[in-house]
Every structure is written in C-alpha cells, then in structure tokens.
Tab-separated table of N, CA and C in Angstrom:
chain	number	residue	atom	x	y	z
X	255	UNK	N	0.801	-1.183	-0.036
X	255	UNK	CA	0.039	0.021	0.004
X	255	UNK	C	0.877	1.234	-0.009
X	256	UNK	N	1.951	1.296	0.810
X	256	UNK	CA	2.782	2.445	0.901
X	256	UNK	C	3.990	2.438	-0.091
X	257	UNK	N	4.073	1.438	-0.845
X	257	UNK	CA	5.222	1.327	-1.645
X	257	UNK	C	5.127	2.152	-2.877
X	258	UNK	N	4.025	2.205	-3.512
X	258	UNK	CA	3.772	2.912	-4.756
X	258	UNK	C	3.123	4.258	-4.603
X	259	UNK	N	3.803	5.286	-4.359
X	259	UNK	CA	3.170	6.581	-4.157
X	259	UNK	C	3.090	7.382	-5.443
X	260	UNK	N	1.995	8.054	-5.702
X	260	UNK	CA	1.910	8.853	-6.946
X	260	UNK	C	1.788	10.356	-6.423
X	261	UNK	N	3.004	10.908	-6.133
X	261	UNK	CA	2.987	12.268	-5.698
X	261	UNK	C	2.536	13.258	-6.693
X	262	UNK	N	2.917	12.929	-7.931
X	262	UNK	CA	2.558	13.864	-9.012
X	262	UNK	C	1.089	13.965	-9.325
X	263	UNK	N	0.380	12.794	-9.186
X	263	UNK	CA	-1.043	12.810	-9.359
X	263	UNK	C	-1.750	13.550	-8.199
X	264	UNK	N	-1.248	13.349	-6.989
X	264	UNK	CA	-1.816	14.095	-5.845
X	264	UNK	C	-1.597	15.653	-5.988
X	265	UNK	N	-0.454	16.040	-6.425
X	265	UNK	CA	-0.222	17.491	-6.573
X	265	UNK	C	-1.098	18.022	-7.785
X	266	UNK	N	-1.201	17.343	-8.795
X	266	UNK	CA	-2.129	17.859	-9.919
X	266	UNK	C	-3.551	17.976	-9.502
X	267	UNK	N	-4.086	16.998	-8.709
X	267	UNK	CA	-5.447	17.065	-8.163
X	267	UNK	C	-5.573	18.283	-7.240
X	268	UNK	N	-4.603	18.516	-6.412
X	268	UNK	CA	-4.637	19.615	-5.421
X	268	UNK	C	-4.628	20.962	-6.253
X	269	UNK	N	-3.812	21.097	-7.215
X	269	UNK	CA	-3.655	22.278	-8.057
X	269	UNK	C	-5.019	22.565	-8.771
X	270	UNK	N	-5.664	21.510	-9.307
X	270	UNK	CA	-6.939	21.622	-9.987
X	270	UNK	C	-8.026	22.051	-9.046
X	271	UNK	N	-7.986	21.631	-7.781
X	271	UNK	CA	-8.938	22.036	-6.777
X	271	UNK	C	-8.729	23.511	-6.430
X	272	UNK	N	-7.475	23.986	-6.320
X	272	UNK	CA	-7.241	25.269	-5.850
X	272	UNK	C	-7.677	26.280	-6.952
X	273	UNK	N	-7.500	25.958	-8.282
X	273	UNK	CA	-7.782	26.854	-9.374
X	273	UNK	C	-9.241	27.028	-9.586
X	274	UNK	N	-10.139	26.174	-9.056
X	274	UNK	CA	-11.577	26.330	-9.301
X	274	UNK	C	-12.022	27.607	-8.622
X	275	UNK	N	-12.802	28.377	-9.254
X	275	UNK	CA	-13.306	29.575	-8.618
X	275	UNK	C	-14.479	29.219	-7.684
X	276	UNK	N	-14.216	29.454	-6.321
X	276	UNK	CA	-15.133	29.119	-5.317
X	276	UNK	C	-15.414	30.457	-4.568
X	277	UNK	N	-16.612	30.548	-3.897
X	277	UNK	CA	-16.865	31.727	-3.094
X	277	UNK	C	-16.060	31.691	-1.815
X	278	UNK	N	-15.541	32.681	-1.356
X	278	UNK	CA	-14.757	32.799	-0.105
X	278	UNK	C	-13.416	32.106	-0.208
X	279	UNK	N	-12.929	31.864	-1.409
X	279	UNK	CA	-11.674	31.175	-1.593
X	279	UNK	C	-10.527	31.961	-0.925
X	280	UNK	N	-10.430	33.320	-1.095
X	280	UNK	CA	-9.313	34.051	-0.620
X	280	UNK	C	-9.518	34.177	0.903
X	281	UNK	N	-10.663	34.211	1.450
X	281	UNK	CA	-10.847	34.276	2.890
X	281	UNK	C	-10.351	33.030	3.585
X	282	UNK	N	-10.655	31.886	2.960
X	282	UNK	CA	-10.173	30.602	3.545
X	282	UNK	C	-8.679	30.507	3.466
X	283	UNK	N	-8.057	30.966	2.307
X	283	UNK	CA	-6.570	30.980	2.214
X	283	UNK	C	-5.963	31.843	3.330
X	284	UNK	N	-6.543	33.053	3.437
X	284	UNK	CA	-6.027	33.943	4.506
X	284	UNK	C	-6.024	33.358	5.867
X	285	UNK	N	-7.202	32.729	6.198
X	285	UNK	CA	-7.276	32.060	7.573
X	285	UNK	C	-6.282	30.861	7.684
X	286	UNK	N	-6.157	30.156	6.581
X	286	UNK	CA	-5.271	28.988	6.582
X	286	UNK	C	-3.839	29.384	6.775
X	287	UNK	N	-3.450	30.554	6.343
X	287	UNK	CA	-2.092	31.027	6.573
X	287	UNK	C	-1.973	31.708	7.860
X	288	UNK	N	-2.838	32.637	8.201
X	288	UNK	CA	-2.731	33.468	9.389
X	288	UNK	C	-2.844	32.702	10.716
X	289	UNK	N	-3.807	31.734	10.766
X	289	UNK	CA	-3.976	30.998	12.059
X	289	UNK	C	-2.729	30.265	12.517
X	290	UNK	N	-2.115	29.433	11.614
X	290	UNK	CA	-0.917	28.718	12.092
X	290	UNK	C	0.279	29.712	12.452
X	291	UNK	N	0.362	30.896	11.710
X	291	UNK	CA	1.358	31.806	11.997
X	291	UNK	C	1.112	32.415	13.421
X	292	UNK	N	-0.203	32.696	13.741
X	292	UNK	CA	-0.395	33.247	15.078
X	292	UNK	C	-0.090	32.235	16.207
X	293	UNK	N	-0.410	30.914	15.927
X	293	UNK	CA	-0.148	29.893	16.939
X	293	UNK	C	1.387	29.714	17.082
X	294	UNK	N	2.085	29.673	16.036
X	294	UNK	CA	3.555	29.531	16.132
X	294	UNK	C	4.137	30.816	16.854
X	295	UNK	N	3.673	31.957	16.616
X	295	UNK	CA	4.082	33.185	17.254
X	295	UNK	C	3.769	33.080	18.708
X	296	UNK	N	2.650	32.637	19.050
X	296	UNK	CA	2.283	32.502	20.479
X	296	UNK	C	3.195	31.548	21.255
X	297	UNK	N	3.431	30.393	20.644
X	297	UNK	CA	4.369	29.454	21.184
X	297	UNK	C	5.781	29.932	21.429
X	298	UNK	N	6.184	30.647	20.289
X	298	UNK	CA	7.600	31.164	20.445
X	298	UNK	C	7.680	32.289	21.399
X	299	UNK	N	6.652	33.040	21.569
X	299	UNK	CA	6.752	34.251	22.431
X	299	UNK	C	6.484	33.931	23.871
X	300	UNK	N	5.441	33.016	24.172
X	300	UNK	CA	4.993	32.845	25.501
X	300	UNK	C	5.259	31.491	26.160
X	301	UNK	N	5.434	30.425	25.336
X	301	UNK	CA	5.718	29.110	25.876
X	301	UNK	C	7.124	28.997	26.404
X	302	UNK	N	8.101	29.520	25.623
X	302	UNK	CA	9.515	29.418	25.998
X	302	UNK	C	9.986	30.876	26.067
X	303	UNK	N	9.833	31.556	27.167
X	303	UNK	CA	10.215	32.931	27.222
X	303	UNK	C	11.725	33.071	27.195
X	304	UNK	N	12.278	33.988	26.458
X	304	UNK	CA	13.572	34.266	26.291
X	304	UNK	C	14.008	35.510	27.115
X	305	UNK	N	14.921	35.442	28.004
X	305	UNK	CA	15.308	36.513	28.818
X	305	UNK	C	16.596	37.147	28.133
X	306	UNK	N	16.458	38.309	27.742
X	306	UNK	CA	17.652	39.020	27.194
X	306	UNK	C	18.670	39.247	28.282
X	307	UNK	N	19.895	39.102	27.934
X	307	UNK	CA	20.967	39.379	29.015
X	307	UNK	C	20.909	40.857	29.405
X	308	UNK	N	21.101	41.020	30.694
X	308	UNK	CA	21.102	42.362	31.124
X	308	UNK	C	22.388	43.078	30.792
X	309	UNK	N	22.302	44.327	30.465
X	309	UNK	CA	23.560	45.019	30.108
X	309	UNK	C	24.580	45.026	31.340
X	310	UNK	N	25.801	44.810	30.945
X	310	UNK	CA	26.819	44.751	31.987
X	310	UNK	C	27.827	45.970	31.838
X	311	UNK	N	28.220	46.460	32.927
X	311	UNK	CA	29.239	47.452	32.869
X	311	UNK	C	30.537	46.897	33.297
X	312	UNK	N	31.520	46.948	32.471
X	312	UNK	CA	32.798	46.368	32.728
X	312	UNK	C	33.802	47.510	32.904
X	313	UNK	N	34.359	47.488	34.094
X	313	UNK	CA	35.366	48.586	34.500
X	313	UNK	C	36.716	48.097	34.126
X	314	UNK	N	37.616	48.953	33.731
X	314	UNK	CA	38.991	48.685	33.518
X	314	UNK	C	39.756	49.869	34.058
X	315	UNK	N	41.028	49.593	34.349
X	315	UNK	CA	41.860	50.597	34.924
X	315	UNK	C	42.411	51.538	33.854
X	316	UNK	N	42.371	52.786	34.186
X	316	UNK	CA	42.966	53.802	33.334
X	316	UNK	C	44.176	54.281	34.066
X	317	UNK	N	45.174	54.548	33.316
X	317	UNK	CA	46.372	55.099	33.929
X	317	UNK	C	46.704	56.455	33.373
X	318	UNK	N	47.416	57.223	34.097
X	318	UNK	CA	47.778	58.483	33.508
X	318	UNK	C	48.768	58.324	32.395
X	319	UNK	N	48.701	59.142	31.431
X	319	UNK	CA	49.581	58.967	30.314
X	319	UNK	C	50.975	59.427	30.633
X	320	UNK	N	51.141	60.243	31.632
X	320	UNK	CA	52.488	60.744	32.061
X	320	UNK	C	53.107	59.962	33.176
X	321	UNK	N	52.725	58.671	33.330
X	321	UNK	CA	53.362	57.836	34.413
X	321	UNK	C	54.868	57.651	34.036
X	322	UNK	N	55.560	57.596	35.134
X	322	UNK	CA	56.997	57.368	34.885
X	322	UNK	C	57.283	55.795	34.858
X	323	UNK	N	58.418	55.404	34.373
X	323	UNK	CA	58.802	53.971	34.321
X	323	UNK	C	58.838	53.396	35.687
X	324	UNK	N	59.234	54.139	36.699
X	324	UNK	CA	59.258	53.616	38.079
X	324	UNK	C	57.810	53.357	38.570
X	325	UNK	N	56.910	54.143	38.309
X	325	UNK	CA	55.487	53.875	38.704
X	325	UNK	C	55.012	52.607	37.985
X	326	UNK	N	55.273	52.543	36.732
X	326	UNK	CA	54.792	51.331	35.985
X	326	UNK	C	55.386	50.030	36.565
X	327	UNK	N	56.709	50.042	36.844
X	327	UNK	CA	57.319	48.843	37.367
X	327	UNK	C	56.830	48.554	38.790
X	328	UNK	N	56.642	49.654	39.581
X	328	UNK	CA	56.072	49.394	40.931
X	328	UNK	C	54.700	48.769	40.905
X	329	UNK	N	53.915	49.187	39.953
X	329	UNK	CA	52.585	48.593	39.784
X	329	UNK	C	52.712	47.099	39.348
X	330	UNK	N	53.570	46.875	38.442
X	330	UNK	CA	53.868	45.456	38.060
X	330	UNK	C	54.261	44.577	39.205
X	331	UNK	N	55.150	45.070	39.950
X	331	UNK	CA	55.698	44.326	41.180
X	331	UNK	C	54.590	44.097	42.173
X	332	UNK	N	53.783	45.104	42.342
X	332	UNK	CA	52.736	45.009	43.372
X	332	UNK	C	51.710	43.823	42.871
X	333	UNK	N	51.342	43.865	41.549
X	333	UNK	CA	50.466	42.873	41.079
X	333	UNK	C	51.005	41.470	41.109
X	334	UNK	N	52.363	41.396	40.838
X	334	UNK	CA	53.051	40.088	40.841
X	334	UNK	C	53.110	39.556	42.305
X	335	UNK	N	53.359	40.411	43.248
X	335	UNK	CA	53.384	40.001	44.691
X	335	UNK	C	52.008	39.476	45.093
X	336	UNK	N	50.972	40.209	44.641
X	336	UNK	CA	49.631	39.825	45.029
X	336	UNK	C	49.304	38.429	44.439
X	337	UNK	N	49.648	38.197	43.231
X	337	UNK	CA	49.329	36.866	42.568
X	337	UNK	C	50.235	35.820	43.235
X	338	UNK	N	51.522	36.132	43.580
X	338	UNK	CA	52.327	35.104	44.202
X	338	UNK	C	51.849	34.748	45.539
X	339	UNK	N	51.258	35.747	46.247
X	339	UNK	CA	50.667	35.513	47.655
X	339	UNK	C	49.513	34.678	47.522
X	340	UNK	N	48.655	34.841	46.540
X	340	UNK	CA	47.473	34.030	46.390
X	340	UNK	C	47.858	32.642	46.099
X	341	UNK	N	48.890	32.486	45.140
X	341	UNK	CA	49.357	31.130	44.771
X	341	UNK	C	49.955	30.362	45.929
X	342	UNK	N	50.647	31.145	46.826
X	342	UNK	CA	51.336	30.516	48.014
X	342	UNK	C	50.228	30.025	48.912
X	343	UNK	N	49.156	30.777	49.141
X	343	UNK	CA	48.132	30.307	50.021
X	343	UNK	C	47.469	29.035	49.461
X	344	UNK	N	47.235	29.077	48.166
X	344	UNK	CA	46.614	27.882	47.566
X	344	UNK	C	47.461	26.663	47.611
X	345	UNK	N	48.801	26.861	47.384
X	345	UNK	CA	49.724	25.796	47.455
X	345	UNK	C	49.805	25.228	48.947
X	346	UNK	N	49.784	26.136	49.908
X	346	UNK	CA	49.742	25.677	51.337
X	346	UNK	C	48.515	24.801	51.590
X	347	UNK	N	47.374	25.194	51.010
X	347	UNK	CA	46.175	24.371	51.212
X	347	UNK	C	46.325	23.052	50.580
X	348	UNK	N	46.869	22.947	49.379
X	348	UNK	CA	47.175	21.732	48.743
X	348	UNK	C	48.162	20.884	49.500
X	349	UNK	N	49.171	21.506	50.139
X	349	UNK	CA	50.105	20.812	50.923
X	349	UNK	C	49.502	20.133	52.128
X	350	UNK	N	48.604	20.942	52.782
X	350	UNK	CA	47.823	20.281	53.924
X	350	UNK	C	46.974	19.131	53.494
X	351	UNK	N	46.333	19.274	52.338
X	351	UNK	CA	45.482	18.152	51.805
X	351	UNK	C	46.340	16.987	51.526
X	352	UNK	N	47.511	17.191	50.908
X	352	UNK	CA	48.382	16.079	50.601
X	352	UNK	C	48.905	15.387	51.841
X	353	UNK	N	49.264	16.234	52.820
X	353	UNK	CA	49.671	15.651	54.123
X	353	UNK	C	48.569	14.778	54.810
X	354	UNK	N	47.346	15.240	54.773
X	354	UNK	CA	46.271	14.508	55.310
X	354	UNK	C	45.997	13.200	54.623
X	355	UNK	N	46.173	13.240	53.289
X	355	UNK	CA	45.941	11.986	52.483
X	355	UNK	C	47.178	11.104	52.388
X	356	UNK	N	48.363	11.629	52.913
X	356	UNK	CA	49.550	10.836	52.797
X	356	UNK	C	50.202	10.767	51.470
X	357	UNK	N	49.947	11.745	50.661
X	357	UNK	CA	50.465	11.829	49.322
X	357	UNK	C	51.759	12.721	49.267
X	358	UNK	N	52.731	12.390	48.633
X	358	UNK	CA	53.928	13.226	48.535
X	358	UNK	C	53.687	14.385	47.576
X	359	UNK	N	53.902	15.590	48.053
X	359	UNK	CA	53.564	16.771	47.250
X	359	UNK	C	54.827	17.648	47.412
X	360	UNK	N	55.529	17.746	46.270
X	360	UNK	CA	56.792	18.551	46.295
X	360	UNK	C	56.616	19.957	45.646
X	361	UNK	N	56.703	20.903	46.493
X	361	UNK	CA	56.432	22.308	46.066
X	361	UNK	C	57.719	23.153	46.176
X	362	UNK	N	58.914	22.511	46.224
X	362	UNK	CA	60.125	23.228	46.651
X	362	UNK	C	60.456	24.243	45.591
X	363	UNK	N	60.313	23.990	44.318
X	363	UNK	CA	60.568	24.956	43.292
X	363	UNK	C	59.723	26.182	43.330
X	364	UNK	N	58.468	25.943	43.645
X	364	UNK	CA	57.448	27.053	43.741
X	364	UNK	C	57.757	27.831	44.971
X	365	UNK	N	58.119	27.171	46.065
X	365	UNK	CA	58.396	27.902	47.307
X	365	UNK	C	59.670	28.781	47.099
X	366	UNK	N	60.584	28.274	46.392
X	366	UNK	CA	61.738	29.028	46.088
X	366	UNK	C	61.412	30.364	45.324
X	367	UNK	N	60.576	30.269	44.408
X	367	UNK	CA	60.088	31.505	43.662
X	367	UNK	C	59.329	32.431	44.566
X	368	UNK	N	58.534	31.829	45.480
X	368	UNK	CA	57.721	32.602	46.304
X	368	UNK	C	58.673	33.329	47.343
X	369	UNK	N	59.741	32.727	47.854
X	369	UNK	CA	60.624	33.356	48.741
X	369	UNK	C	61.411	34.538	47.979
X	370	UNK	N	61.765	34.278	46.789
X	370	UNK	CA	62.468	35.314	45.959
X	370	UNK	C	61.565	36.552	45.782
X	371	UNK	N	60.244	36.324	45.577
X	371	UNK	CA	59.356	37.395	45.276
X	371	UNK	C	58.950	38.148	46.564
X	372	UNK	N	58.486	37.366	47.602
X	372	UNK	CA	57.911	37.975	48.763
X	372	UNK	C	58.938	38.234	49.950
X	373	UNK	N	59.990	37.586	49.856
X	373	UNK	CA	60.979	37.666	51.004
X	373	UNK	C	60.484	37.096	52.272
X	374	UNK	N	60.581	37.857	53.363
X	374	UNK	CA	60.155	37.376	54.711
X	374	UNK	C	58.719	37.154	54.818
X	375	UNK	N	57.935	37.846	54.018
X	375	UNK	CA	56.526	37.605	54.049
X	375	UNK	C	56.038	36.215	53.744
X	376	UNK	N	56.925	35.537	52.978
X	376	UNK	CA	56.580	34.115	52.511
X	376	UNK	C	56.576	33.179	53.722
X	377	UNK	N	57.411	33.480	54.723
X	377	UNK	CA	57.415	32.542	55.868
X	377	UNK	C	56.027	32.524	56.595
X	378	UNK	N	55.442	33.724	56.650
X	378	UNK	CA	54.149	33.762	57.423
X	378	UNK	C	53.063	33.029	56.578
X	379	UNK	N	53.143	33.123	55.299
X	379	UNK	CA	52.127	32.453	54.496
X	379	UNK	C	52.265	30.950	54.449
X	380	UNK	N	53.558	30.511	54.282
X	380	UNK	CA	53.715	29.057	54.082
X	380	UNK	C	53.782	28.268	55.287
X	381	UNK	N	53.802	28.871	56.529
X	381	UNK	CA	53.790	28.189	57.748
X	381	UNK	C	52.491	27.399	57.782
X	382	UNK	N	52.542	26.160	57.966
X	382	UNK	CA	51.324	25.320	58.093
X	382	UNK	C	51.226	24.879	59.569
X	383	UNK	N	50.018	25.071	60.139
X	383	UNK	CA	49.826	24.659	61.459
X	383	UNK	C	49.840	23.128	61.600
X	384	UNK	N	50.404	22.694	62.701
X	384	UNK	CA	50.499	21.244	62.883
X	384	UNK	C	49.068	20.704	63.256
X	385	UNK	N	48.711	19.687	62.599
X	385	UNK	CA	47.328	19.131	62.897
X	385	UNK	C	47.422	18.525	64.328
X	386	UNK	N	46.329	18.575	64.975
X	386	UNK	CA	46.299	18.064	66.372
X	386	UNK	C	46.568	16.529	66.306
X	387	UNK	N	47.455	16.132	67.233
X	387	UNK	CA	47.779	14.627	67.231
X	387	UNK	C	46.651	13.874	67.970
X	388	UNK	N	46.116	12.929	67.318
X	388	UNK	CA	45.112	12.141	67.896
X	388	UNK	C	45.697	10.793	68.313
X	389	UNK	N	45.270	10.299	69.411
X	389	UNK	CA	45.750	8.971	69.791
X	389	UNK	C	44.912	7.892	69.203
X	390	UNK	N	45.643	6.816	69.046
X	390	UNK	CA	44.853	5.675	68.419
X	390	UNK	C	44.250	4.904	69.574
X	391	UNK	N	43.341	3.934	69.225
X	391	UNK	CA	42.725	3.161	70.215
X	391	UNK	C	43.730	2.307	70.982
X	392	UNK	N	44.741	1.816	70.267
X	392	UNK	CA	45.770	0.967	70.893
X	392	UNK	C	46.552	1.856	71.959
X	393	UNK	N	46.879	3.172	71.604
X	393	UNK	CA	47.542	3.979	72.543
X	393	UNK	C	46.751	4.273	73.741
X	394	UNK	N	45.490	4.467	73.638
X	394	UNK	CA	44.595	4.722	74.740
X	394	UNK	C	44.534	3.510	75.599
X	395	UNK	N	44.399	2.375	74.998
X	395	UNK	CA	44.353	1.123	75.767
X	395	UNK	C	45.619	0.873	76.563
X	396	UNK	N	46.837	1.290	76.005
X	396	UNK	CA	48.086	1.052	76.631
X	396	UNK	C	48.196	2.002	77.846
X	397	UNK	N	47.683	3.153	77.805
X	397	UNK	CA	47.712	4.035	78.945
X	397	UNK	C	46.815	3.594	80.092
X	398	UNK	N	45.843	2.859	79.829
X	398	UNK	CA	44.903	2.376	80.789
X	398	UNK	C	43.741	3.235	80.942
X	399	UNK	N	42.730	2.706	81.620
X	399	UNK	CA	41.459	3.455	81.663
X	399	UNK	C	41.701	4.527	82.776
X	400	UNK	N	41.132	5.713	82.433
X	400	UNK	CA	41.234	6.779	83.417
X	400	UNK	C	39.861	6.803	84.153
X	401	UNK	N	39.854	7.063	85.448
X	401	UNK	CA	38.689	7.091	86.203
X	401	UNK	C	37.936	8.383	85.936
X	402	UNK	N	36.590	8.223	85.716
X	402	UNK	CA	35.806	9.485	85.432
X	402	UNK	C	35.876	10.400	86.660
X	403	UNK	N	35.732	11.696	86.383
X	403	UNK	CA	35.802	12.634	87.488
X	403	UNK	C	34.477	12.537	88.281
X	404	UNK	N	34.549	12.793	89.542
X	404	UNK	CA	33.380	12.705	90.357
X	404	UNK	C	32.477	13.894	90.100
X	405	UNK	N	31.211	13.593	90.004
X	405	UNK	CA	30.268	14.720	89.697
X	405	UNK	C	29.516	15.007	90.938
X	406	UNK	N	29.333	16.311	91.199
X	406	UNK	CA	28.567	16.753	92.493
X	406	UNK	C	27.205	16.450	92.464
C-alpha cells in the first residue's frame, strides 16, 4: 500500500482544486495562513520565554599618560606579589591536603620562587599549622582506663 506513491497525481489534483473559482476562496486561504502563524508566534513568544541578557558595565583601569617607568614597574611588582601571595596560600592548602591524604607533594621549586618574590612575608604564608595529634585506640588502651571525675 505504501510502496507505490503517486505524488505527481496528488499534486495535480490539489492544483486543480485550488484553481476552481469558489466563493470565499481568498478568505479561507487567508485564515489557513494566518492562524498557524499566530499559533507559532504564540508558542515562540509565551511558551518558552527568552530573557535577554542584562547590560553589563565592565570597568577597567585607566592610567595617567604621563606615568614614569618607576611607577609602571612598581605597579607590576605589586600585582606580581599579590598573585604570588594568592598562589602561595593555595599551594599551602594543597600541601595540607596532601599531608592529610599521605600523598607526597613537592612544591620546593614554587616555594623558592615565592621566597624570591615575597621575601620574609613568605614565611608567614607558608607556615602550616600542625594538625592536632590524635591518639589511636591502641595507645589509649596502653595508657589504661582513666577514672571519670566525680560529679557533684
């Protein structure tokens, strides 16, 4: 049934039907075109609302045109120190995580660069607090049971 389609015959019959002069032919054609367009417009406008991105204001630094080389270099050094400080803090956090997990984490080269850049300030950043030592169950058992304090 679906193997032999006669598309040409169907199109010729449709064209013959359209060409016949019928009353209200143009009204029906107008409705047939306008109604689906209105429906598609309604779906596109109200079913899936599109939120336009809000305008953003992006600020950037302006520098004086008559800055000296020394001011430019001082600004570069300040930004480099700030970046190095942030990297040192992040590296210290990773070092603590590696110590907790028992993973070897070698940051000696990075620490060397940090010390060259920040100087004595690097010691304060990279000092890692000693984790509190917790005794194991075997150590507590070896010490013996301690008597609970008397309650009033």
